[in-house]
Amino acid sequence: MSITPKEVRRIAELAHLEFSPAELERFVGQFQRILDYFEQLRQVDTKGVEPTYHGLAEIPEAGAVRPDRNQPSLAPETVLEGAPKARKGYFRVPRVIE
Amino acid sequence: MEREASRPACEICDLSIAQLHRGIRKRQISSVEIAEAYLRRIRSRDPKVQAFISRSAETLLEEARALDQSLASGKRAVGLLTGIPLAVKDNIVTRGMRTTCGSRILEHYVPPYEATSVARLRADGGLILGKTNLDEFAMGSTTENSGFFPTRNPWDLNRVPGGSSGGSAAAVAALEAPGALGSDTGGSIRQPAAFCGVVGLKPTYGRVSRYGLVAFASSLDQIGPLARTARDAAMILQVVSGYDPMDSTSARRPVDDYVAGLEGDIRGLRIGLPAEWFSSGLDPRIEAAVRAAAAKLAAAGCEVVEVDLPHTEFAIATYYIIALAEASSNLARYDGMRYGHRSRRAGSLEETYRNSRNEGFGDEVKRRIMIGTYVLSAGYYDAYYLKASKVRTLIKEDYFRAFERADVLMGPTAPSLPFRRGDKTSDPLEMYLSDVYTVTANLAGIPGLATTCAYTPEGVPIGLQLLGPHFGEGRLLRVAHVLERELGLVRPSLALGA
């Protein structure tokens, strides 16, 4: 599959990233080489093969649910210590609705 | 043995964890003495090696003093790691101690909680020596992609230490730490262990809790030890392993006695050499060293057989599609709102997200987020992510078949000796290809161990890799332990001063 600068810009938008025109040009080439390399998977016959999404099948009782009980968690003020901006027990963020 | 007033750093720093443990148990050496020796050693060597991002000498010495007091008063029993200061890769969170993940976006992040692996070290009486450098978000194979500075290979400062746990591997190799924790998503413990001539173990997925490991690819990530010997690695693994209710993927299975298991018999053990791993692209010096090690195991009573891993050529494509898809999803959380870097440039919410991420992430991380976003995006999901997830099943089945014929697989860890600095920075795909022997263990969830099997005439270490079936890490440690004895390698001296 061949990738265009326009498509890279669209992906950047989805990923909340931005590239300068020079970066974009370099990037499109690298992107294309990597995607070309991924193409080799087409050669593999995967008819009837179930996908593996995680390693849980081999792990005793992994992913088992536990009873949903109230448990101690971090105090709000502790969590907010790492916030770039916080006020009165809340994270401060830029205005969302104009 | 009489207590000396002040032992030179070189003497204490030459001791293995097992030897230090014996010294602590017999009260021949104190936690403070060990901590002071390593702090001196780091001061003298780390300006050259640059393995550490953060250290906290005062806290360490305070904790060591408190530990010595509780040991003297008999209030605390001596655990395997009591009084041992360990280095921790800086993508494993430490409460109250800065955790950067090698990224500008987390440059000032002080975690409000502790990773379970670190909590287990501490509960056993282990101490945290410092936080080690890595490729940003563990994405890289050289530790040159750190957002702060590159780490050097202690055996040759013009070579890379490997990555992404390059800081942990270099610290152990330079005798700046007796042992360390790293993380391995596609080889990030094993490849730097091989490049730096230490032992590195990626446990079975689910053996060590991932709680507090900054997520890269959640179905592949695993924390494990780096140390100078198989015994030391076994001691660290013993302490950090086990079920954790905070990680729903951790295994409810008792932890084997890895330390006692070292002494088990290996006669009759079948060692499988994957035919596909000894094909073109492998440095002949590495092939010769690995085959020589196999011959030593045969002489020690093992049976060496050949096995097939027919989907090896598809390993890199499969791994990178899955790893980057998961990474793009995991790294979506860095938006500058709740923690981490927020751009000072004024703007709307959307602009603030974008500017914070653009300023905070380095090139390789952006590249991986982009590719991951692409392979998951509408219209491409089936061709890339779903396809790769099916090939992942085939790769796993290759291993199941191989483990019917062999108890342990053995091969190279990396196709080449440690890269020269700057060699792999220009072409990302070239760097990805060097992960061919390590990524499949993560895709299959099986344990893998890297250790040293030779040194070049210039004193550069050559590593080999052992792979085992799920929860077979004890067997890997035992084989590595026997290899140390059978090979009898003499460690060359480092040209790094005191």
Coordinates of C-alpha atoms in Angstrom, one line a residue:
Chain A
M1 CA 0.0 0.0 0.0
S2 CA 1.3 3.4 -0.9
I3 CA 1.0 6.2 1.6
T4 CA 0.5 9.9 0.7
P5 CA 1.5 13.0 2.6
K6 CA -2.2 13.8 2.9
E7 CA -2.8 10.4 4.6
V8 CA 0.1 10.9 7.0
R9 CA -1.4 14.3 8.0
R10 CA -4.7 12.6 8.6
I11 CA -3.0 10.0 10.8
A12 CA -1.1 12.7 12.7
E13 CA -4.4 14.4 13.4
L14 CA -5.9 11.2 14.8
A15 CA -2.8 10.7 16.9
H16 CA -2.7 14.4 18.1
L17 CA 0.7 15.0 16.6
E18 CA 1.9 17.5 14.1
F19 CA 4.8 17.6 11.6
S20 CA 6.6 20.4 9.8
P21 CA 6.7 20.1 6.0
A22 CA 10.4 18.9 6.2
E23 CA 9.6 16.3 8.9
L24 CA 6.6 15.2 6.9
E25 CA 8.7 14.6 3.8
R26 CA 11.3 12.5 5.7
F27 CA 8.6 10.7 7.5
V28 CA 6.5 9.7 4.5
G29 CA 9.6 7.8 3.1
Q30 CA 10.3 6.0 6.4
F31 CA 6.6 5.2 6.8
Q32 CA 6.4 3.7 3.3
R33 CA 9.5 1.5 3.8
I34 CA 8.1 0.1 7.0
L35 CA 4.7 -0.6 5.5
D36 CA 6.3 -2.2 2.5
Y37 CA 8.1 -4.5 4.9
F38 CA 4.9 -5.4 6.7
E39 CA 3.5 -6.5 3.3
Q40 CA 5.3 -9.8 3.6
L41 CA 2.7 -11.1 6.0
R42 CA 0.4 -11.5 2.9
Q43 CA 2.5 -14.6 2.0
V44 CA 1.4 -16.4 5.2
D45 CA -1.6 -18.6 4.9
T46 CA -3.7 -17.8 7.9
K47 CA -7.0 -19.4 6.8
G48 CA -8.7 -20.9 9.8
V49 CA -6.1 -19.6 12.2
E50 CA -7.5 -17.9 15.4
P51 CA -5.8 -14.6 16.2
T52 CA -3.8 -14.3 19.5
Y53 CA -4.4 -10.9 21.1
H54 CA -2.8 -11.6 24.5
G55 CA -0.8 -14.1 26.4
L56 CA -3.5 -15.1 28.8
A57 CA -4.3 -18.6 27.5
E58 CA -1.2 -20.1 29.1
I59 CA -1.5 -18.2 32.4
P60 CA -3.3 -20.0 35.3
E61 CA -6.5 -18.1 36.1
A62 CA -5.3 -14.8 34.6
G63 CA -8.0 -12.3 33.7
A64 CA -10.3 -13.8 36.4
V65 CA -12.6 -11.2 37.8
R66 CA -12.5 -10.4 41.5
P67 CA -15.4 -9.3 43.6
D68 CA -16.2 -5.6 43.0
R69 CA -15.5 -4.3 46.5
N70 CA -14.6 -0.8 47.6
Q71 CA -10.8 -0.7 48.1
P72 CA -8.4 2.0 49.3
S73 CA -7.1 4.2 46.5
L74 CA -4.9 7.2 46.2
A75 CA -6.1 10.4 47.9
P76 CA -7.3 13.1 45.5
E77 CA -4.7 15.6 46.7
T78 CA -1.9 13.0 46.1
V79 CA -3.1 12.5 42.6
L80 CA -3.3 16.2 41.9
E81 CA 0.3 16.8 43.0
G82 CA 1.4 15.7 39.6
A83 CA -1.0 17.8 37.7
P84 CA 0.3 20.6 35.4
K85 CA -2.5 22.7 36.7
A86 CA -5.0 22.0 39.5
R87 CA -7.5 24.1 41.6
K88 CA -9.9 23.2 44.4
G89 CA -9.5 19.5 43.9
Y90 CA -9.9 19.5 40.2
F91 CA -7.6 19.3 37.1
R92 CA -7.5 22.6 35.3
V93 CA -7.8 22.2 31.5
P94 CA -8.2 24.7 28.7
R95 CA -11.8 25.8 27.9
V96 CA -13.6 23.0 26.1
I97 CA -16.8 24.8 25.1
E98 CA -16.5 28.3 23.6
Chain B
M1 CA 36.4 -12.5 59.6
E2 CA 37.2 -9.2 61.1
R3 CA 35.4 -6.0 60.2
E4 CA 37.7 -3.7 58.4
A5 CA 37.3 0.1 59.0
S6 CA 36.8 1.0 55.4
R7 CA 36.9 -1.4 52.4
P8 CA 37.9 -0.1 49.1
A9 CA 34.9 0.3 46.7
C10 CA 36.6 -2.0 44.2
E11 CA 36.6 -4.9 46.6
I12 CA 32.9 -4.5 47.6
C13 CA 31.7 -3.8 44.0
D14 CA 33.5 -6.9 42.8
L15 CA 31.2 -9.1 45.0
S16 CA 28.2 -10.9 43.5
I17 CA 24.7 -10.5 45.1
A18 CA 25.1 -14.0 46.5
Q19 CA 28.4 -13.0 48.1
L20 CA 27.0 -9.8 49.5
H21 CA 24.0 -11.7 50.8
R22 CA 26.3 -14.0 52.7
G23 CA 28.2 -11.1 54.1
I24 CA 25.0 -9.4 55.3
R25 CA 23.7 -12.6 56.8
K26 CA 27.0 -13.2 58.7
R27 CA 27.1 -9.5 59.7
Q28 CA 30.5 -9.2 58.0
I29 CA 29.4 -6.2 55.9
S30 CA 26.7 -3.6 56.5
S31 CA 24.1 -2.2 54.1
V32 CA 25.7 1.3 54.5
E33 CA 29.1 0.0 53.5
I34 CA 27.7 -1.6 50.3
A35 CA 25.6 1.5 49.5
E36 CA 28.6 3.8 50.1
A37 CA 30.9 1.7 47.9
Y38 CA 28.4 1.8 45.0
L39 CA 27.8 5.5 45.3
R40 CA 31.6 6.0 45.1
R41 CA 31.8 3.7 42.1
I42 CA 29.0 5.5 40.3
R43 CA 30.6 8.9 41.0
S44 CA 33.8 7.7 39.4
R45 CA 32.5 5.7 36.5
D46 CA 29.1 7.0 35.5
P47 CA 30.4 10.2 34.0
K48 CA 31.8 8.0 31.2
V49 CA 29.1 5.3 31.1
Q50 CA 26.0 7.5 31.7
A51 CA 23.8 4.6 32.9
F52 CA 21.8 6.6 35.5
I53 CA 19.2 9.2 35.0
S54 CA 18.4 9.8 38.7
R55 CA 20.1 8.9 41.9
S56 CA 19.1 9.6 45.4
A57 CA 22.2 9.1 47.6
E58 CA 20.8 10.7 50.7
T59 CA 17.6 8.6 50.8
L60 CA 19.6 5.5 50.0
L61 CA 22.0 6.0 52.9
E62 CA 19.2 6.8 55.2
E63 CA 17.4 3.7 54.3
A64 CA 20.6 1.6 54.6
R65 CA 21.2 3.0 58.1
A66 CA 17.7 2.2 59.2
L67 CA 18.0 -1.3 57.7
D68 CA 21.3 -1.9 59.5
Q69 CA 19.7 -0.9 62.8
S70 CA 16.8 -3.2 62.4
L71 CA 19.1 -6.0 61.4
A72 CA 21.3 -5.3 64.5
S73 CA 18.3 -5.3 66.8
G74 CA 17.1 -8.6 65.3
K75 CA 13.8 -7.0 64.3
R76 CA 14.1 -8.1 60.7
A77 CA 15.1 -11.4 59.0
V78 CA 17.6 -11.4 56.2
G79 CA 15.9 -11.8 52.9
L80 CA 17.7 -12.7 49.6
L81 CA 18.1 -9.0 48.7
T82 CA 18.3 -7.4 52.2
G83 CA 20.9 -4.6 52.1
I84 CA 21.5 -5.0 48.3
P85 CA 21.2 -1.8 46.4
L86 CA 19.7 -2.3 42.9
A87 CA 19.3 -0.2 39.8
V88 CA 15.8 0.2 38.4
K89 CA 15.0 1.0 34.8
D90 CA 13.3 4.4 34.7
N91 CA 10.1 3.1 33.2
I92 CA 9.3 1.3 36.4
V93 CA 7.6 3.7 38.8
T94 CA 9.1 4.5 42.2
R95 CA 7.0 6.3 44.8
G96 CA 8.3 9.8 45.4
M97 CA 11.3 9.2 43.1
R98 CA 11.2 10.8 39.7
T99 CA 10.3 8.3 36.9
T100 CA 11.0 9.8 33.4
C101 CA 10.7 6.8 31.1
G102 CA 13.6 8.5 29.2
S103 CA 11.1 11.0 27.9
R104 CA 10.8 14.8 28.1
I105 CA 7.1 14.3 28.5
L106 CA 7.7 12.7 31.9
E107 CA 10.8 14.7 32.8
H108 CA 9.4 16.0 36.1
Y109 CA 7.0 13.1 36.8
V110 CA 7.1 12.0 40.5
P111 CA 4.9 8.9 40.8
P112 CA 2.4 8.8 43.7
Y113 CA 2.5 5.0 43.8
E114 CA 5.1 2.2 43.7
A115 CA 5.4 -0.6 41.1
T116 CA 4.7 -4.0 42.6
S117 CA 8.2 -5.3 41.5
V118 CA 9.8 -2.4 43.4
A119 CA 7.5 -2.9 46.4
R120 CA 8.6 -6.5 46.5
L121 CA 12.3 -5.6 46.4
R122 CA 11.8 -3.1 49.2
A123 CA 9.7 -5.6 51.3
D124 CA 12.6 -8.0 51.1
G125 CA 15.0 -5.4 52.3
G126 CA 16.4 -4.4 48.9
L127 CA 17.4 -0.8 48.3
I128 CA 17.0 1.4 45.2
L129 CA 20.4 2.6 44.0
G130 CA 19.0 4.8 41.2
K131 CA 16.9 4.9 38.0
T132 CA 18.6 3.9 34.8
N133 CA 18.5 5.3 31.3
L134 CA 16.5 3.7 28.4
D135 CA 15.3 4.5 24.9
E136 CA 12.3 6.8 25.3
F137 CA 9.3 4.7 26.4
A138 CA 11.5 1.6 25.9
M139 CA 11.4 2.1 22.1
G140 CA 14.8 1.3 20.7
S141 CA 17.7 -1.1 20.7
T142 CA 20.6 1.2 21.5
T143 CA 19.7 3.6 24.4
E144 CA 20.6 6.4 22.0
N145 CA 16.9 7.3 21.7
S146 CA 16.8 8.5 25.3
G147 CA 15.2 11.9 25.7
F148 CA 18.2 13.0 27.8
F149 CA 21.6 11.4 26.8
P150 CA 22.9 8.2 25.3
T151 CA 24.4 5.5 27.5
R152 CA 27.7 3.9 26.5
N153 CA 28.8 0.3 26.4
P154 CA 31.3 -0.1 29.3
W155 CA 33.4 -2.5 27.3
D156 CA 33.9 -0.1 24.5
L157 CA 32.6 3.5 25.0
N158 CA 32.3 3.8 21.2
R159 CA 29.7 1.1 21.1
V160 CA 26.1 1.2 22.3
P161 CA 25.0 -0.8 25.3
G162 CA 22.0 -2.1 23.5
G163 CA 18.5 -1.3 24.5
S164 CA 16.1 -0.4 25.6
S165 CA 17.3 -1.5 29.1
G166 CA 20.8 -0.2 28.2
G167 CA 21.2 1.8 31.4
S168 CA 20.5 -1.2 33.6
A169 CA 22.8 -3.5 31.5
A170 CA 25.6 -1.0 31.4
A171 CA 25.3 -0.3 35.2
V172 CA 25.6 -4.0 36.0
A173 CA 28.5 -4.5 33.5
A174 CA 30.4 -1.5 34.7
L175 CA 30.1 -2.8 38.3
E176 CA 28.1 0.3 39.2
A177 CA 25.3 -1.9 40.5
P178 CA 25.2 -5.5 41.6
G179 CA 22.0 -6.1 39.8
A180 CA 19.1 -4.3 38.2
L181 CA 15.5 -4.5 37.0
G182 CA 14.7 -4.0 33.3
S183 CA 11.7 -4.5 31.1
D184 CA 11.5 -6.5 27.9
T185 CA 8.8 -6.0 25.2
G186 CA 10.7 -7.4 22.2
G187 CA 14.2 -8.1 23.6
S188 CA 14.9 -5.0 25.8
I189 CA 16.4 -7.0 28.6
R190 CA 18.1 -9.8 26.6
Q191 CA 19.8 -7.8 23.8
P192 CA 21.4 -5.2 26.1
A193 CA 22.4 -8.1 28.5
A194 CA 24.2 -9.8 25.5
F195 CA 25.8 -6.5 24.4
C196 CA 27.1 -5.7 27.9
G197 CA 28.1 -9.2 28.9
V198 CA 25.7 -9.7 31.8
V199 CA 22.8 -12.1 32.5
G200 CA 19.3 -10.9 31.5
L201 CA 16.1 -12.7 31.9
K202 CA 12.7 -12.0 30.5
P203 CA 10.3 -14.1 32.5
T204 CA 7.1 -15.8 31.2
Y205 CA 4.3 -13.2 30.5
G206 CA 2.4 -13.0 33.8
R207 CA 5.2 -14.2 36.1
V208 CA 6.2 -10.7 37.3
S209 CA 3.5 -8.1 37.9
R210 CA 3.4 -5.3 35.4
Y211 CA 1.7 -2.9 37.9
G212 CA 3.7 0.3 37.8
L213 CA 5.5 -0.6 34.6
V214 CA 4.9 2.3 32.2
A215 CA 3.0 0.5 29.4
F216 CA 4.5 0.2 25.9
A217 CA 2.8 -2.9 24.5
S218 CA 0.7 -4.5 27.2
S219 CA 0.4 -8.0 25.8
L220 CA 4.2 -8.2 25.4
D221 CA 5.8 -6.2 28.3
Q222 CA 7.4 -8.0 31.1
I223 CA 9.8 -6.9 33.9
G224 CA 12.9 -9.0 34.7
P225 CA 16.3 -9.1 36.3
L226 CA 19.8 -8.2 34.9
A227 CA 22.7 -9.4 37.0
R228 CA 26.3 -10.7 36.7
T229 CA 25.5 -14.4 37.2
A230 CA 22.6 -16.8 36.8
R231 CA 22.5 -17.2 40.6
D232 CA 22.2 -13.4 41.1
A233 CA 19.4 -13.2 38.5
A234 CA 17.6 -16.1 40.2
M235 CA 17.8 -14.3 43.5
I236 CA 16.2 -11.1 42.0
L237 CA 13.6 -13.1 40.1
Q238 CA 12.7 -15.0 43.3
V239 CA 11.8 -11.8 45.1
V240 CA 10.0 -10.0 42.3
S241 CA 7.9 -12.9 41.0
G242 CA 4.4 -13.8 42.0
Y243 CA 0.7 -13.1 41.7
D244 CA -0.5 -9.5 42.1
P245 CA -4.2 -8.6 42.3
M246 CA -3.2 -5.2 40.8
D247 CA -2.3 -6.9 37.5
S248 CA -5.1 -9.0 36.1
T249 CA -2.6 -10.7 33.7
S250 CA -0.4 -12.0 36.5
A251 CA -0.3 -15.7 37.1
R252 CA -1.9 -17.4 40.1
R253 CA 0.8 -20.0 40.2
P254 CA 3.3 -20.6 43.0
V255 CA 6.8 -19.3 42.3
D256 CA 9.4 -22.0 41.8
D257 CA 12.5 -22.1 44.0
Y258 CA 14.8 -20.7 41.3
V259 CA 17.9 -20.5 43.6
A260 CA 17.7 -24.1 44.8
G261 CA 16.9 -25.2 41.2
L262 CA 20.3 -23.9 40.0
E263 CA 21.9 -27.1 41.4
G264 CA 19.6 -29.5 39.6
D265 CA 20.9 -32.1 37.1
I266 CA 21.0 -31.1 33.4
R267 CA 22.1 -34.5 32.1
G268 CA 19.7 -35.8 29.5
L269 CA 18.3 -32.3 29.0
R270 CA 17.5 -31.7 25.3
I271 CA 19.0 -28.5 23.9
G272 CA 17.3 -27.4 20.6
L273 CA 19.1 -25.2 18.1
P274 CA 16.6 -23.5 15.8
A275 CA 17.8 -24.1 12.2
E276 CA 16.4 -20.8 11.0
W277 CA 18.5 -18.9 13.5
F278 CA 21.8 -19.9 12.1
S279 CA 21.2 -18.7 8.6
S280 CA 22.4 -15.7 6.7
G281 CA 22.7 -12.4 8.5
L282 CA 24.3 -13.9 11.7
D283 CA 27.8 -12.7 12.5
P284 CA 30.0 -15.8 12.1
R285 CA 31.8 -15.1 15.4
I286 CA 28.5 -15.3 17.2
E287 CA 27.5 -18.5 15.5
A288 CA 30.9 -20.1 16.4
A289 CA 30.6 -19.0 20.0
V290 CA 27.0 -20.3 20.4
R291 CA 27.8 -23.6 18.8
A292 CA 30.9 -24.0 21.0
A293 CA 28.6 -23.4 24.0
A294 CA 26.2 -26.1 22.7
A295 CA 29.2 -28.5 22.5
K296 CA 30.1 -27.7 26.1
L297 CA 26.5 -28.6 27.2
A298 CA 26.7 -31.8 25.1
A299 CA 29.9 -32.7 26.9
A300 CA 28.1 -32.0 30.2
G301 CA 25.5 -34.6 29.3
C302 CA 22.9 -32.7 27.4
E303 CA 21.5 -33.9 24.1
V304 CA 21.8 -31.3 21.3
V305 CA 19.1 -31.5 18.6
E306 CA 18.0 -29.3 15.7
V307 CA 14.5 -27.8 15.7
D308 CA 12.5 -25.7 13.3
L309 CA 10.8 -22.3 13.8
P310 CA 9.4 -22.0 10.3
H311 CA 7.7 -18.6 10.8
T312 CA 10.9 -16.8 12.0
E313 CA 11.1 -14.7 8.8
F314 CA 7.7 -13.1 9.7
A315 CA 8.7 -12.4 13.3
I316 CA 9.7 -8.7 12.8
A317 CA 6.7 -7.7 10.8
T318 CA 4.3 -9.4 13.1
Y319 CA 6.0 -8.0 16.2
Y320 CA 6.2 -4.4 15.0
I321 CA 2.5 -4.3 13.9
I322 CA 1.3 -5.6 17.2
A323 CA 3.7 -3.7 19.4
L324 CA 3.1 -0.3 17.6
A325 CA -0.6 -0.8 17.6
E326 CA -0.6 -1.3 21.3
A327 CA 1.9 1.5 21.8
S328 CA -0.3 4.0 19.9
S329 CA -3.2 3.1 22.2
N330 CA -1.2 3.2 25.4
L331 CA 0.5 6.5 24.6
A332 CA -2.8 8.2 23.9
R333 CA -2.9 8.9 27.7
Y334 CA -0.1 11.6 27.4
D335 CA -2.3 14.6 26.8
G336 CA -0.7 17.1 29.3
M337 CA -3.9 17.2 31.4
R338 CA -3.4 15.0 34.5
Y339 CA 0.4 14.6 34.7
G340 CA 3.5 15.0 32.6
H341 CA 4.4 17.9 30.3
R342 CA 1.8 20.5 29.3
S343 CA 2.7 22.9 26.6
R344 CA 3.0 26.5 27.7
R345 CA 1.7 27.7 24.3
A346 CA -1.8 29.0 24.8
G347 CA -4.5 27.4 22.8
S348 CA -7.7 25.3 22.7
L349 CA -7.9 21.9 24.3
E350 CA -7.1 20.2 21.1
E351 CA -4.1 22.5 20.4
T352 CA -2.8 21.9 23.9
Y353 CA -3.0 18.1 23.5
R354 CA -1.1 18.4 20.2
N355 CA 1.5 20.8 21.4
S356 CA 2.2 18.9 24.6
R357 CA 2.7 15.7 22.7
N358 CA 4.8 17.3 20.0
E359 CA 7.1 19.0 22.5
G360 CA 7.2 16.0 24.8
F361 CA 7.8 13.0 22.5
G362 CA 11.0 12.3 20.5
D363 CA 11.1 11.2 16.8
E364 CA 11.1 7.5 17.3
V365 CA 8.1 7.6 19.7
K366 CA 6.2 9.8 17.2
R367 CA 7.1 7.4 14.4
R368 CA 5.8 4.4 16.3
I369 CA 2.6 6.1 17.5
M370 CA 1.9 7.1 13.8
I371 CA 2.5 3.6 12.4
G372 CA 0.4 2.1 15.3
T373 CA -2.4 4.5 14.7
Y374 CA -2.3 3.7 10.9
V375 CA -2.4 -0.1 11.3
L376 CA -5.4 0.3 13.6
S377 CA -7.2 2.8 11.5
A378 CA -10.4 2.1 9.6
G379 CA -9.8 0.1 6.5
Y380 CA -6.4 -1.2 7.5
Y381 CA -7.2 -3.1 10.7
D382 CA -7.8 -6.5 9.0
A383 CA -4.7 -6.2 6.7
Y384 CA -2.3 -5.4 9.5
Y385 CA -3.4 -5.9 13.0
L386 CA -5.7 -8.9 12.5
K387 CA -3.3 -10.5 10.1
A388 CA -0.4 -10.1 12.5
S389 CA -2.4 -11.5 15.4
K390 CA -3.1 -14.6 13.4
V391 CA 0.6 -15.0 12.4
R392 CA 1.3 -14.6 16.2
T393 CA -0.7 -17.8 16.7
L394 CA 1.5 -19.6 14.2
I395 CA 4.7 -18.3 15.8
K396 CA 3.4 -19.5 19.2
E397 CA 2.6 -22.9 17.7
D398 CA 6.1 -23.1 16.2
Y399 CA 7.4 -22.9 19.8
F400 CA 4.9 -25.5 21.1
R401 CA 6.1 -28.0 18.5
A402 CA 9.8 -27.1 19.1
F403 CA 9.3 -27.8 22.9
E404 CA 8.0 -31.3 22.1
R405 CA 11.5 -32.1 20.7
A406 CA 13.6 -30.0 23.1
D407 CA 13.5 -28.8 26.7
V408 CA 15.4 -25.6 26.1
L409 CA 16.1 -23.7 22.9
M410 CA 19.5 -22.1 22.3
G411 CA 20.7 -19.6 19.8
P412 CA 22.0 -16.1 19.4
T413 CA 20.5 -13.0 21.1
A414 CA 21.3 -10.6 18.4
P415 CA 22.7 -11.1 14.9
S416 CA 25.7 -8.7 15.5
L417 CA 28.1 -7.5 18.1
P418 CA 27.1 -4.2 19.8
F419 CA 26.6 -1.5 17.2
R420 CA 28.9 1.4 17.0
R421 CA 27.4 4.6 18.2
G422 CA 25.2 6.3 15.6
D423 CA 25.2 3.2 13.3
K424 CA 21.5 2.5 13.7
T425 CA 20.1 6.0 14.2
S426 CA 19.4 6.9 10.6
D427 CA 17.3 4.0 9.4
P428 CA 14.5 2.8 11.8
L429 CA 13.7 -0.3 9.8
E430 CA 17.4 -1.4 10.0
M431 CA 17.2 -1.2 13.7
Y432 CA 13.9 -3.2 13.9
L433 CA 15.5 -6.0 11.9
S434 CA 18.1 -6.6 14.5
D435 CA 15.4 -7.8 16.9
V436 CA 14.8 -11.0 15.0
Y437 CA 15.9 -13.5 17.6
T438 CA 14.2 -11.8 20.6
V439 CA 10.7 -10.6 19.6
T440 CA 9.1 -14.1 19.2
A441 CA 9.5 -14.9 22.9
N442 CA 7.3 -11.9 23.7
L443 CA 4.8 -12.8 21.0
A444 CA 4.5 -16.4 22.5
G445 CA 4.8 -15.2 26.1
I446 CA 7.6 -17.7 26.9
P447 CA 10.7 -16.9 29.0
G448 CA 14.1 -16.0 27.5
L449 CA 17.5 -15.6 29.1
A450 CA 20.6 -14.0 27.6
T451 CA 24.1 -14.7 28.9
T452 CA 27.7 -14.3 27.8
C453 CA 29.4 -17.2 25.9
A454 CA 32.6 -15.6 24.7
Y455 CA 34.6 -12.4 24.3
T456 CA 36.2 -11.1 21.1
P457 CA 40.0 -10.6 21.2
E458 CA 39.1 -6.9 21.8
G459 CA 37.2 -7.8 24.9
V460 CA 33.7 -7.3 23.5
P461 CA 31.2 -9.7 24.9
I462 CA 29.3 -12.2 22.7
G463 CA 25.9 -13.3 24.1
L464 CA 23.7 -16.3 23.6
Q465 CA 20.0 -16.8 24.3
L466 CA 18.1 -19.6 26.0
L467 CA 14.4 -20.0 25.6
G468 CA 12.0 -22.2 27.6
P469 CA 8.4 -23.2 27.6
H470 CA 5.9 -21.1 29.7
F471 CA 7.0 -20.9 33.3
G472 CA 10.3 -22.7 32.5
E473 CA 12.6 -19.9 33.7
G474 CA 14.1 -22.2 36.4
R475 CA 15.3 -24.5 33.7
L476 CA 16.9 -21.5 31.8
L477 CA 18.7 -20.3 34.9
R478 CA 20.0 -23.8 35.6
V479 CA 21.4 -24.2 32.1
A480 CA 23.0 -20.7 32.3
H481 CA 24.5 -21.6 35.7
V482 CA 26.0 -24.8 34.3
L483 CA 27.3 -22.9 31.2
E484 CA 29.1 -20.4 33.5
R485 CA 30.9 -23.3 35.1
E486 CA 31.6 -25.2 31.9
L487 CA 32.8 -22.2 29.9
G488 CA 34.8 -20.8 32.8
L489 CA 35.1 -17.4 31.1
V490 CA 37.5 -15.0 32.5
R491 CA 36.0 -11.5 32.5
P492 CA 38.3 -9.0 30.8
S493 CA 39.1 -5.9 32.9
L494 CA 37.2 -2.7 32.1
A495 CA 39.2 0.3 31.0
L496 CA 37.1 2.7 33.2
G497 CA 39.3 3.4 36.2
A498 CA 38.3 2.8 39.8

